[in-house]
PDB file of C-alpha atoms in Angstrom:
ATOM      1  CA  MET J  84       0.000   0.000   0.000  1.00  0.00           C
ATOM      2  CA  PRO J  85       1.602   3.351  -1.051  1.00  0.00           C
ATOM      3  CA  ALA J  86       2.475   5.811   1.678  1.00  0.00           C
ATOM      4  CA  ARG J  87      -0.077   8.524   2.282  1.00  0.00           C
ATOM      5  CA  PRO J  88       1.147  11.898   0.973  1.00  0.00           C
ATOM      6  CA  ARG J  89       2.168  14.321   3.683  1.00  0.00           C
ATOM      7  CA  GLU J  90      -0.496  16.858   4.557  1.00  0.00           C
ATOM      8  CA  LEU J  91       0.322  20.308   3.238  1.00  0.00           C
ATOM      9  CA  THR J  92      -0.113  23.671   4.962  1.00  0.00           C
ATOM     10  CA  PRO J  93      -0.608  26.277   2.203  1.00  0.00           C
ATOM     11  CA  ASP J  94      -1.630  28.977   4.670  1.00  0.00           C
ATOM     12  CA  ARG J  95       1.796  29.131   6.377  1.00  0.00           C
ATOM     13  CA  SER J  96       3.771  30.984   3.705  1.00  0.00           C
ATOM     14  CA  ALA J  97       4.154  31.643  -0.013  1.00  0.00           C
ATOM     15  CA  ARG J  98       6.591  28.745  -0.233  1.00  0.00           C
ATOM     16  CA  HIS J  99       4.043  26.381   1.353  1.00  0.00           C
ATOM     17  CA  LEU J 100       1.378  27.701  -1.019  1.00  0.00           C
ATOM     18  CA  PHE J 101       3.724  27.115  -3.983  1.00  0.00           C
ATOM     19  CA  GLY J 102       4.148  23.468  -2.954  1.00  0.00           C
ATOM     20  CA  ALA J 103       0.452  22.932  -2.327  1.00  0.00           C
ATOM     21  CA  LYS J 104      -0.507  24.409  -5.704  1.00  0.00           C
ATOM     22  CA  MET J 105       2.149  22.317  -7.399  1.00  0.00           C
ATOM     23  CA  ARG J 106       0.715  19.118  -5.925  1.00  0.00           C
ATOM     24  CA  ALA J 107      -2.876  20.189  -6.628  1.00  0.00           C
ATOM     25  CA  TYR J 108      -2.251  20.903 -10.326  1.00  0.00           C
ATOM     26  CA  ARG J 109      -0.079  17.822 -10.715  1.00  0.00           C
ATOM     27  CA  GLU J 110      -2.736  15.540  -9.262  1.00  0.00           C
ATOM     28  CA  ARG J 111      -5.505  17.277 -11.209  1.00  0.00           C
ATOM     29  CA  LEU J 112      -3.651  16.409 -14.408  1.00  0.00           C
ATOM     30  CA  ALA J 113      -2.837  12.886 -13.111  1.00  0.00           C
ATOM     31  CA  ILE J 114       0.917  13.475 -13.357  1.00  0.00           C
ATOM     32  CA  SER J 115       3.083  11.477 -10.990  1.00  0.00           C
ATOM     33  CA  LEU J 116       6.183  12.894  -9.362  1.00  0.00           C
ATOM     34  CA  GLU J 117       8.215  10.573 -11.574  1.00  0.00           C
ATOM     35  CA  GLY J 118       6.460  11.885 -14.674  1.00  0.00           C
ATOM     36  CA  LEU J 119       6.973  15.495 -13.661  1.00  0.00           C
ATOM     37  CA  SER J 120      10.605  14.736 -12.890  1.00  0.00           C
ATOM     38  CA  GLU J 121      11.159  13.668 -16.495  1.00  0.00           C
ATOM     39  CA  VAL J 122       9.657  16.910 -17.781  1.00  0.00           C
ATOM     40  CA  VAL J 123      11.448  19.408 -15.531  1.00  0.00           C
ATOM     41  CA  LYS J 124      14.698  17.426 -15.100  1.00  0.00           C
ATOM     42  CA  ILE J 125      14.599  17.629 -11.300  1.00  0.00           C
ATOM     43  CA  SER J 126      14.717  14.509  -9.151  1.00  0.00           C
ATOM     44  CA  ARG J 127      11.538  13.008  -7.734  1.00  0.00           C
ATOM     45  CA  SER J 128      12.812  13.442  -4.167  1.00  0.00           C
ATOM     46  CA  HIS J 129      13.597  17.119  -4.759  1.00  0.00           C
ATOM     47  CA  LEU J 130      10.148  17.733  -6.227  1.00  0.00           C
ATOM     48  CA  SER J 131       8.595  16.003  -3.230  1.00  0.00           C
ATOM     49  CA  ARG J 132      10.489  18.301  -0.848  1.00  0.00           C
ATOM     50  CA  ILE J 133       9.332  21.337  -2.839  1.00  0.00           C
ATOM     51  CA  GLU J 134       5.714  20.231  -2.502  1.00  0.00           C
ATOM     52  CA  THR J 135       6.096  19.932   1.269  1.00  0.00           C
ATOM     53  CA  ALA J 136       7.974  23.271   1.442  1.00  0.00           C
ATOM     54  CA  GLU J 137      11.114  21.612   2.781  1.00  0.00           C
ATOM     55  CA  SER J 138      13.124  22.950  -0.163  1.00  0.00           C
ATOM     56  CA  MET J 139      13.038  26.212  -2.089  1.00  0.00           C
ATOM     57  CA  PRO J 140      12.111  25.781  -5.773  1.00  0.00           C
ATOM     58  CA  PRO J 141      15.066  26.377  -8.113  1.00  0.00           C
ATOM     59  CA  PRO J 142      14.703  29.527 -10.268  1.00  0.00           C
ATOM     60  CA  THR J 143      14.045  27.576 -13.489  1.00  0.00           C
ATOM     61  CA  LEU J 144      11.151  25.496 -12.115  1.00  0.00           C
ATOM     62  CA  PRO J 145       8.258  28.042 -11.935  1.00  0.00           C
ATOM     63  CA  ALA J 146       8.222  28.791 -15.667  1.00  0.00           C
ATOM     64  CA  MET J 147       8.360  25.068 -16.509  1.00  0.00           C
ATOM     65  CA  LEU J 148       5.428  24.367 -14.171  1.00  0.00           C
ATOM     66  CA  ASP J 149       3.395  27.182 -15.722  1.00  0.00           C
ATOM     67  CA  ALA J 150       4.101  25.718 -19.165  1.00  0.00           C
ATOM     68  CA  GLU J 151       3.300  22.134 -18.142  1.00  0.00           C
ATOM     69  CA  PHE J 152       0.171  22.973 -16.140  1.00  0.00           C
ATOM     70  CA  GLY J 153      -1.056  25.864 -18.322  1.00  0.00           C
ATOM     71  CA  THR J 154      -1.244  28.173 -15.305  1.00  0.00           C
ATOM     72  CA  ASP J 155      -0.450  31.506 -16.982  1.00  0.00           C
ATOM     73  CA  GLY J 156       2.338  32.672 -14.682  1.00  0.00           C
ATOM     74  CA  ILE J 157       0.873  31.631 -11.329  1.00  0.00           C
ATOM     75  CA  PHE J 158       3.949  29.695 -10.244  1.00  0.00           C
ATOM     76  CA  GLN J 159       6.309  32.462 -11.348  1.00  0.00           C
ATOM     77  CA  GLU J 160       4.324  34.936  -9.222  1.00  0.00           C
ATOM     78  CA  LEU J 161       4.350  32.604  -6.227  1.00  0.00           C
ATOM     79  CA  TYR J 162       8.080  32.039  -6.654  1.00  0.00           C
ATOM     80  CA  ARG J 163       8.839  35.749  -6.468  1.00  0.00           C
ATOM     81  CA  LEU J 164       7.010  35.894  -3.135  1.00  0.00           C
ATOM     82  CA  ALA J 165       8.565  32.671  -1.837  1.00  0.00           C
ATOM     83  CA  ALA J 166      12.104  33.776  -2.719  1.00  0.00           C
ATOM     84  CA  LYS J 167      11.762  36.829  -0.486  1.00  0.00           C
ATOM     85  CA  GLU J 168      10.735  34.692   2.476  1.00  0.00           C
ATOM     86  CA  VAL J 169      14.137  33.004   2.595  1.00  0.00           C
ATOM     87  CA  HIS J 170      15.632  36.197   3.989  1.00  0.00           C
ATOM     88  CA  PRO J 171      15.229  37.897   7.387  1.00  0.00           C
ATOM     89  CA  ASP J 172      12.552  40.596   7.588  1.00  0.00           C
ATOM     90  CA  GLN J 173      14.917  43.564   7.231  1.00  0.00           C
ATOM     91  CA  PHE J 174      16.475  42.053   4.152  1.00  0.00           C
ATOM     92  CA  ARG J 175      13.068  41.091   2.778  1.00  0.00           C
ATOM     93  CA  ARG J 176      12.048  44.738   2.922  1.00  0.00           C
ATOM     94  CA  ARG J 177      15.337  45.669   1.262  1.00  0.00           C
ATOM     95  CA  MET J 178      14.573  43.186  -1.535  1.00  0.00           C
ATOM     96  CA  GLU J 179      11.141  44.695  -2.093  1.00  0.00           C
ATOM     97  CA  LEU J 180      12.730  48.125  -2.482  1.00  0.00           C
ATOM     98  CA  GLU J 181      15.571  46.729  -4.591  1.00  0.00           C
ATOM     99  CA  ALA J 182      13.003  45.407  -7.081  1.00  0.00           C
ATOM    100  CA  ARG J 183      11.766  49.003  -7.525  1.00  0.00           C
ATOM    101  CA  ALA J 184      15.211  50.607  -7.754  1.00  0.00           C
ATOM    102  CA  ARG J 185      16.250  52.504 -10.854  1.00  0.00           C
ATOM    103  CA  LEU J 186      19.744  53.167  -9.477  1.00  0.00           C
ATOM    104  CA  ILE J 187      21.709  50.934  -7.090  1.00  0.00           C
ATOM    105  CA  GLU J 188      25.021  52.150  -5.664  1.00  0.00           C
ATOM    106  CA  GLU J 189      26.936  49.747  -3.448  1.00  0.00           C
ATOM    107  CA  TYR J 190      30.220  49.663  -1.562  1.00  0.00           C
ATOM    108  CA  ALA J 191      31.574  46.233  -0.568  1.00  0.00           C
ATOM    109  CA  GLY J 192      34.597  45.844   1.674  1.00  0.00           C
ATOM    110  CA  GLN J 193      35.098  42.085   1.898  1.00  0.00           C
ATOM    111  CA  ILE J 194      32.691  40.052  -0.265  1.00  0.00           C
ATOM    112  CA  VAL J 195      31.447  40.377  -3.844  1.00  0.00           C
ATOM    113  CA  PRO J 196      27.909  41.858  -3.761  1.00  0.00           C
ATOM    114  CA  GLY J 197      25.170  39.245  -4.100  1.00  0.00           C
ATOM    115  CA  LEU J 198      23.716  40.823  -7.247  1.00  0.00           C
ATOM    116  CA  VAL J 199      26.862  40.001  -9.221  1.00  0.00           C
ATOM    117  CA  GLN J 200      28.064  36.800  -7.550  1.00  0.00           C
ATOM    118  CA  THR J 201      28.568  33.721  -9.672  1.00  0.00           C
ATOM    119  CA  GLU J 202      26.835  30.554  -8.538  1.00  0.00           C
ATOM    120  CA  GLY J 203      30.130  28.948  -7.541  1.00  0.00           C
ATOM    121  CA  TYR J 204      31.239  31.942  -5.479  1.00  0.00           C
ATOM    122  CA  ALA J 205      27.858  32.231  -3.749  1.00  0.00           C
ATOM    123  CA  ARG J 206      27.814  28.519  -2.887  1.00  0.00           C
ATOM    124  CA  ALA J 207      31.348  28.688  -1.470  1.00  0.00           C
ATOM    125  CA  GLN J 208      30.439  31.725   0.620  1.00  0.00           C
ATOM    126  CA  PHE J 209      27.345  30.018   2.035  1.00  0.00           C
ATOM    127  CA  VAL J 210      29.317  26.877   2.891  1.00  0.00           C
ATOM    128  CA  VAL J 211      31.956  28.902   4.757  1.00  0.00           C
ATOM    129  CA  SER J 212      29.435  31.040   6.637  1.00  0.00           C
ATOM    130  CA  ASN J 213      27.054  28.128   7.388  1.00  0.00           C
ATOM    131  CA  PRO J 214      29.409  25.200   8.144  1.00  0.00           C
ATOM    132  CA  LYS J 215      26.662  23.118   9.795  1.00  0.00           C
ATOM    133  CA  ALA J 216      24.081  23.691   7.061  1.00  0.00           C
ATOM    134  CA  THR J 217      22.840  20.706   5.064  1.00  0.00           C
ATOM    135  CA  ARG J 218      23.285  20.488   1.323  1.00  0.00           C
ATOM    136  CA  GLU J 219      19.584  21.212   0.872  1.00  0.00           C
ATOM    137  CA  GLU J 220      19.813  24.324   3.039  1.00  0.00           C
ATOM    138  CA  ILE J 221      22.804  25.599   1.055  1.00  0.00           C
ATOM    139  CA  GLU J 222      20.980  24.991  -2.234  1.00  0.00           C
ATOM    140  CA  GLU J 223      17.954  26.834  -0.873  1.00  0.00           C
ATOM    141  CA  LEU J 224      20.037  29.874   0.018  1.00  0.00           C
ATOM    142  CA  LEU J 225      21.743  29.672  -3.366  1.00  0.00           C
ATOM    143  CA  ALA J 226      18.423  29.568  -5.244  1.00  0.00           C
ATOM    144  CA  ALA J 227      17.273  32.688  -3.402  1.00  0.00           C
ATOM    145  CA  ARG J 228      20.568  34.483  -4.148  1.00  0.00           C
ATOM    146  CA  MET J 229      20.435  33.633  -7.853  1.00  0.00           C
ATOM    147  CA  SER J 230      16.773  34.669  -8.102  1.00  0.00           C
ATOM    148  CA  ARG J 231      17.712  38.200  -7.029  1.00  0.00           C
ATOM    149  CA  GLN J 232      19.937  38.574 -10.068  1.00  0.00           C
ATOM    150  CA  ALA J 233      16.935  38.456 -12.416  1.00  0.00           C
ATOM    151  CA  LEU J 234      16.655  42.147 -11.576  1.00  0.00           C
ATOM    152  CA  LEU J 235      19.716  42.874 -13.716  1.00  0.00           C
ATOM    153  CA  ARG J 236      18.183  41.035 -16.685  1.00  0.00           C
ATOM    154  CA  ALA J 237      14.903  42.957 -16.526  1.00  0.00           C
ATOM    155  CA  ASP J 238      13.854  45.414 -19.199  1.00  0.00           C
ATOM    156  CA  PRO J 239      14.537  48.074 -18.193  1.00  0.00           C
ATOM    157  CA  SER J 240      17.191  47.039 -15.687  1.00  0.00           C
ATOM    158  CA  PRO J 241      18.429  49.402 -12.965  1.00  0.00           C
ATOM    159  CA  ASP J 242      21.743  51.205 -13.282  1.00  0.00           C
ATOM    160  CA  LEU J 243      24.294  49.534 -11.005  1.00  0.00           C
ATOM    161  CA  SER J 244      27.389  51.222  -9.594  1.00  0.00           C
ATOM    162  CA  LEU J 245      29.791  49.186  -7.443  1.00  0.00           C
ATOM    163  CA  ILE J 246      32.856  50.218  -5.466  1.00  0.00           C
ATOM    164  CA  LEU J 247      34.852  47.160  -4.426  1.00  0.00           C
ATOM    165  CA  ASP J 248      37.653  47.285  -1.908  1.00  0.00           C
ATOM    166  CA  GLU J 249      40.752  45.554  -3.264  1.00  0.00           C
ATOM    167  CA  ALA J 250      40.262  42.960  -0.490  1.00  0.00           C
ATOM    168  CA  VAL J 251      37.134  41.748  -2.284  1.00  0.00           C
ATOM    169  CA  LEU J 252      39.265  40.691  -5.247  1.00  0.00           C
ATOM    170  CA  ARG J 253      42.015  39.041  -3.222  1.00  0.00           C
ATOM    171  CA  ARG J 254      39.949  37.200  -0.613  1.00  0.00           C
ATOM    172  CA  GLY J 255      39.312  33.842  -2.215  1.00  0.00           C
ATOM    173  CA  PHE J 256      36.205  31.698  -1.911  1.00  0.00           C
ATOM    174  CA  GLY J 257      35.974  28.232  -3.409  1.00  0.00           C
ATOM    175  CA  GLY J 258      39.428  27.964  -4.957  1.00  0.00           C
ATOM    176  CA  SER J 259      41.129  29.314  -8.068  1.00  0.00           C
ATOM    177  CA  ALA J 260      38.569  28.134 -10.630  1.00  0.00           C
ATOM    178  CA  VAL J 261      35.676  29.693  -8.700  1.00  0.00           C
ATOM    179  CA  MET J 262      37.553  32.953  -8.188  1.00  0.00           C
ATOM    180  CA  ARG J 263      38.656  33.090 -11.819  1.00  0.00           C
ATOM    181  CA  ALA J 264      35.028  32.846 -12.958  1.00  0.00           C
ATOM    182  CA  GLN J 265      33.946  35.474 -10.435  1.00  0.00           C
ATOM    183  CA  LEU J 266      36.708  37.903 -11.363  1.00  0.00           C
ATOM    184  CA  THR J 267      35.931  37.419 -15.054  1.00  0.00           C
ATOM    185  CA  ARG J 268      32.363  38.430 -14.377  1.00  0.00           C
ATOM    186  CA  LEU J 269      33.451  41.534 -12.474  1.00  0.00           C
ATOM    187  CA  ALA J 270      35.843  42.527 -15.256  1.00  0.00           C
ATOM    188  CA  ASP J 271      33.026  42.187 -17.810  1.00  0.00           C
ATOM    189  CA  LEU J 272      30.835  44.528 -15.728  1.00  0.00           C
ATOM    190  CA  THR J 273      33.370  47.311 -15.188  1.00  0.00           C
ATOM    191  CA  LEU J 274      31.802  49.542 -17.820  1.00  0.00           C
ATOM    192  CA  THR J 275      28.591  48.651 -19.668  1.00  0.00           C
ATOM    193  CA  PRO J 276      25.502  50.705 -20.551  1.00  0.00           C
ATOM    194  CA  THR J 277      24.020  49.859 -17.125  1.00  0.00           C
ATOM    195  CA  THR J 278      26.951  48.896 -14.860  1.00  0.00           C
ATOM    196  CA  VAL J 279      30.084  50.505 -13.473  1.00  0.00           C
ATOM    197  CA  VAL J 280      32.597  48.681 -11.257  1.00  0.00           C
ATOM    198  CA  GLN J 281      35.451  50.546  -9.582  1.00  0.00           C
ATOM    199  CA  VAL J 282      38.182  49.175  -7.350  1.00  0.00           C
ATOM    200  CA  LEU J 283      39.308  51.026  -4.227  1.00  0.00           C
ATOM    201  CA  PRO J 284      43.010  50.113  -3.877  1.00  0.00           C
ATOM    202  CA  PHE J 285      44.671  49.299  -0.560  1.00  0.00           C
ATOM    203  CA  GLU J 286      46.883  52.365  -0.932  1.00  0.00           C
ATOM    204  CA  HIS J 287      43.853  54.601  -0.342  1.00  0.00           C
ATOM    205  CA  GLY J 288      43.961  53.707   3.347  1.00  0.00           C
ATOM    206  CA  GLY J 289      41.109  54.164   5.825  1.00  0.00           C
ATOM    207  CA  HIS J 290      37.715  55.649   5.089  1.00  0.00           C
ATOM    208  CA  ALA J 291      34.241  56.174   6.567  1.00  0.00           C
ATOM    209  CA  LEU J 292      32.727  52.914   5.269  1.00  0.00           C
ATOM    210  CA  VAL J 293      35.400  50.494   6.492  1.00  0.00           C
ATOM    211  CA  GLY J 294      33.933  47.459   8.224  1.00  0.00           C
ATOM    212  CA  GLY J 295      30.616  47.105   6.470  1.00  0.00           C
ATOM    213  CA  THR J 296      28.608  47.150   3.273  1.00  0.00           C
ATOM    214  CA  LEU J 297      26.501  50.067   2.093  1.00  0.00           C
ATOM    215  CA  THR J 298      23.780  50.065  -0.560  1.00  0.00           C
ATOM    216  CA  LEU J 299      22.090  53.255  -1.748  1.00  0.00           C
ATOM    217  CA  MET J 300      18.934  52.944  -3.850  1.00  0.00           C
ATOM    218  CA  THR J 301      16.965  55.472  -5.850  1.00  0.00           C
ATOM    219  CA  LEU J 302      13.473  54.063  -6.412  1.00  0.00           C
ATOM    220  CA  ASP J 303      11.044  54.347  -9.309  1.00  0.00           C
ATOM    221  CA  ASP J 304       9.170  57.189  -7.585  1.00  0.00           C
ATOM    222  CA  GLY J 305      12.348  59.138  -6.802  1.00  0.00           C
ATOM    223  CA  ALA J 306      12.469  58.102  -3.144  1.00  0.00           C
ATOM    224  CA  ARG J 307      15.888  57.213  -1.708  1.00  0.00           C
ATOM    225  CA  VAL J 308      16.794  54.547   0.849  1.00  0.00           C
ATOM    226  CA  ALA J 309      20.014  53.059   2.191  1.00  0.00           C
ATOM    227  CA  TYR J 310      20.872  49.641   3.597  1.00  0.00           C
ATOM    228  CA  GLU J 311      23.865  48.912   5.829  1.00  0.00           C
ATOM    229  CA  GLU J 312      24.990  45.348   6.451  1.00  0.00           C
ATOM    230  CA  SER J 313      27.461  43.805   8.890  1.00  0.00           C
ATOM    231  CA  ILE J 314      28.319  40.139   9.478  1.00  0.00           C
ATOM    232  CA  THR J 315      24.852  38.922  10.489  1.00  0.00           C
ATOM    233  CA  THR J 316      22.605  41.984  10.603  1.00  0.00           C
ATOM    234  CA  GLY J 317      21.278  44.616   8.242  1.00  0.00           C
ATOM    235  CA  THR J 318      19.663  48.015   8.850  1.00  0.00           C
ATOM    236  CA  LEU J 319      17.360  49.827   6.465  1.00  0.00           C
ATOM    237  CA  LEU J 320      17.808  53.605   6.573  1.00  0.00           C
ATOM    238  CA  GLU J 321      15.060  55.930   5.379  1.00  0.00           C
ATOM    239  CA  ASP J 322      15.938  59.157   7.197  1.00  0.00           C
ATOM    240  CA  LEU J 323      16.934  61.633   4.498  1.00  0.00           C
ATOM    241  CA  GLY J 324      19.622  63.259   6.632  1.00  0.00           C
ATOM    242  CA  ILE J 325      21.362  59.943   7.328  1.00  0.00           C
ATOM    243  CA  ILE J 326      21.037  58.917   3.680  1.00  0.00           C
ATOM    244  CA  ALA J 327      22.691  62.189   2.635  1.00  0.00           C
ATOM    245  CA  GLU J 328      25.612  61.453   4.992  1.00  0.00           C
ATOM    246  CA  ARG J 329      26.034  57.964   3.548  1.00  0.00           C
ATOM    247  CA  GLN J 330      25.809  59.310   0.003  1.00  0.00           C
ATOM    248  CA  ARG J 331      28.579  61.800   0.778  1.00  0.00           C
ATOM    249  CA  ALA J 332      30.797  58.995   2.118  1.00  0.00           C
ATOM    250  CA  TYR J 333      30.081  56.920  -0.987  1.00  0.00           C
ATOM    251  CA  ASP J 334      30.793  59.820  -3.338  1.00  0.00           C
ATOM    252  CA  LEU J 335      34.154  60.453  -1.656  1.00  0.00           C
ATOM    253  CA  LEU J 336      35.104  56.803  -2.156  1.00  0.00           C
ATOM    254  CA  ARG J 337      34.027  56.921  -5.784  1.00  0.00           C
ATOM    255  CA  ALA J 338      36.215  59.963  -6.343  1.00  0.00           C
ATOM    256  CA  CYS J 339      39.217  58.081  -4.895  1.00  0.00           C
ATOM    257  CA  ALA J 340      38.540  54.740  -6.593  1.00  0.00           C
ATOM    258  CA  LEU J 341      40.227  53.667  -9.812  1.00  0.00           C
ATOM    259  CA  THR J 342      38.587  54.370 -13.160  1.00  0.00           C
ATOM    260  CA  PRO J 343      36.615  51.486 -14.712  1.00  0.00           C
ATOM    261  CA  ALA J 344      39.450  50.843 -17.184  1.00  0.00           C
ATOM    262  CA  LYS J 345      42.114  50.749 -14.469  1.00  0.00           C
ATOM    263  CA  SER J 346      39.785  48.674 -12.276  1.00  0.00           C
ATOM    264  CA  ALA J 347      39.406  46.109 -15.042  1.00  0.00           C
ATOM    265  CA  ALA J 348      43.199  45.945 -15.354  1.00  0.00           C
ATOM    266  CA  VAL J 349      43.590  45.326 -11.609  1.00  0.00           C
ATOM    267  CA  ILE J 350      40.893  42.654 -11.657  1.00  0.00           C
ATOM    268  CA  ARG J 351      42.604  40.868 -14.538  1.00  0.00           C
ATOM    269  CA  SER J 352      46.008  41.084 -12.845  1.00  0.00           C
ATOM    270  CA  VAL J 353      44.582  39.449  -9.718  1.00  0.00           C
ATOM    271  CA  MET J 354      42.993  36.786 -11.913  1.00  0.00           C
ATOM    272  CA  GLU J 355      46.281  36.111 -13.711  1.00  0.00           C
ATOM    273  CA  ALA J 356      48.061  35.669 -10.370  1.00  0.00           C
ATOM    274  CA  LEU J 357      45.702  32.896  -9.248  1.00  0.00           C
ATOM    275  CA  PRO J 358      47.288  29.431  -8.969  1.00  0.00           C
ATOM    276  CA  THR J 359      46.481  27.143 -11.899  1.00  0.00           C
TER     277      THR J 359
END
C-alpha cells in the first residue's frame, strides 16, 4: 500500500502555497512525481520536498510548471514571493525596495555583492558562513541568491554602480577556478551601458565605510533609501539626513577609486596571479 502523501499547509507561507498548488495541479492532471521529474529534469525526491515546502524551488522550475500545467504565470508569481521569504525581515524589505530601484550604488569591503556573484562563489560563501548547514539548506540559500539577479536582466534594468575594496578581489572563496570565474564576471561589468565597477586600492587607506557594506537605492518614484549590512545583521535607513551622509561617504570613495578601465586591469592582474 503506497504511503499517504504528507499533509500540506498552504496557509503558512508563499513557499508552502507554492508546494500545495504544485501538488494540486499535478494531481488534477494525473501526473506522478516521476512523470513530472522527467519533464522538468529535477529529481523526484527534490520535487517532493518542494511540494512539502522543505526545499526552495530552483529559479528555473516556476516557468516550466506554468508551461506544463497551463497556469499563466501563477507559479512564477508565487516564486517571487517565496524567494523573499528566505531572507530575514529587514532584508526582505530591502529586496522589495531593490526590485523598484532605478539606481543601485553599493560599496563592498570584503565580499562580492550578491547581485553580481557567480553561482560557484555564492555557494562557497554560504558553505563557509554556514558550516553546519545541510546540502539542501545551502541549495535553498543559493536559489534565493540567484533569483535576485533576475533584476539585472529585466527590461529596463536598474543602473548599477559598485565600489569594491581591493580585499574583495584578493579574498578567495571556493578555490582558483571559482575565483577566476567570479573575477571574469566583475571585469566584464566594469563599464557597460548599465553597470560601473570601480576598485578602491589598498593604498587609499582608511575611510568612513570600512567594516561594512553600504547600498544606496533610488526608487522608481524618486524616493531614496540606504541599507547597511554587517556580518549577520542589516539596517534599512530611510531618514533623508542619514542617507545624505552615507551618500557623501560613498561619493568620496568613488572619487578616490580607480577608473573602470584601471579597475578592469587590476581585476585581470589578480585573476592572472591565481594558482592554476
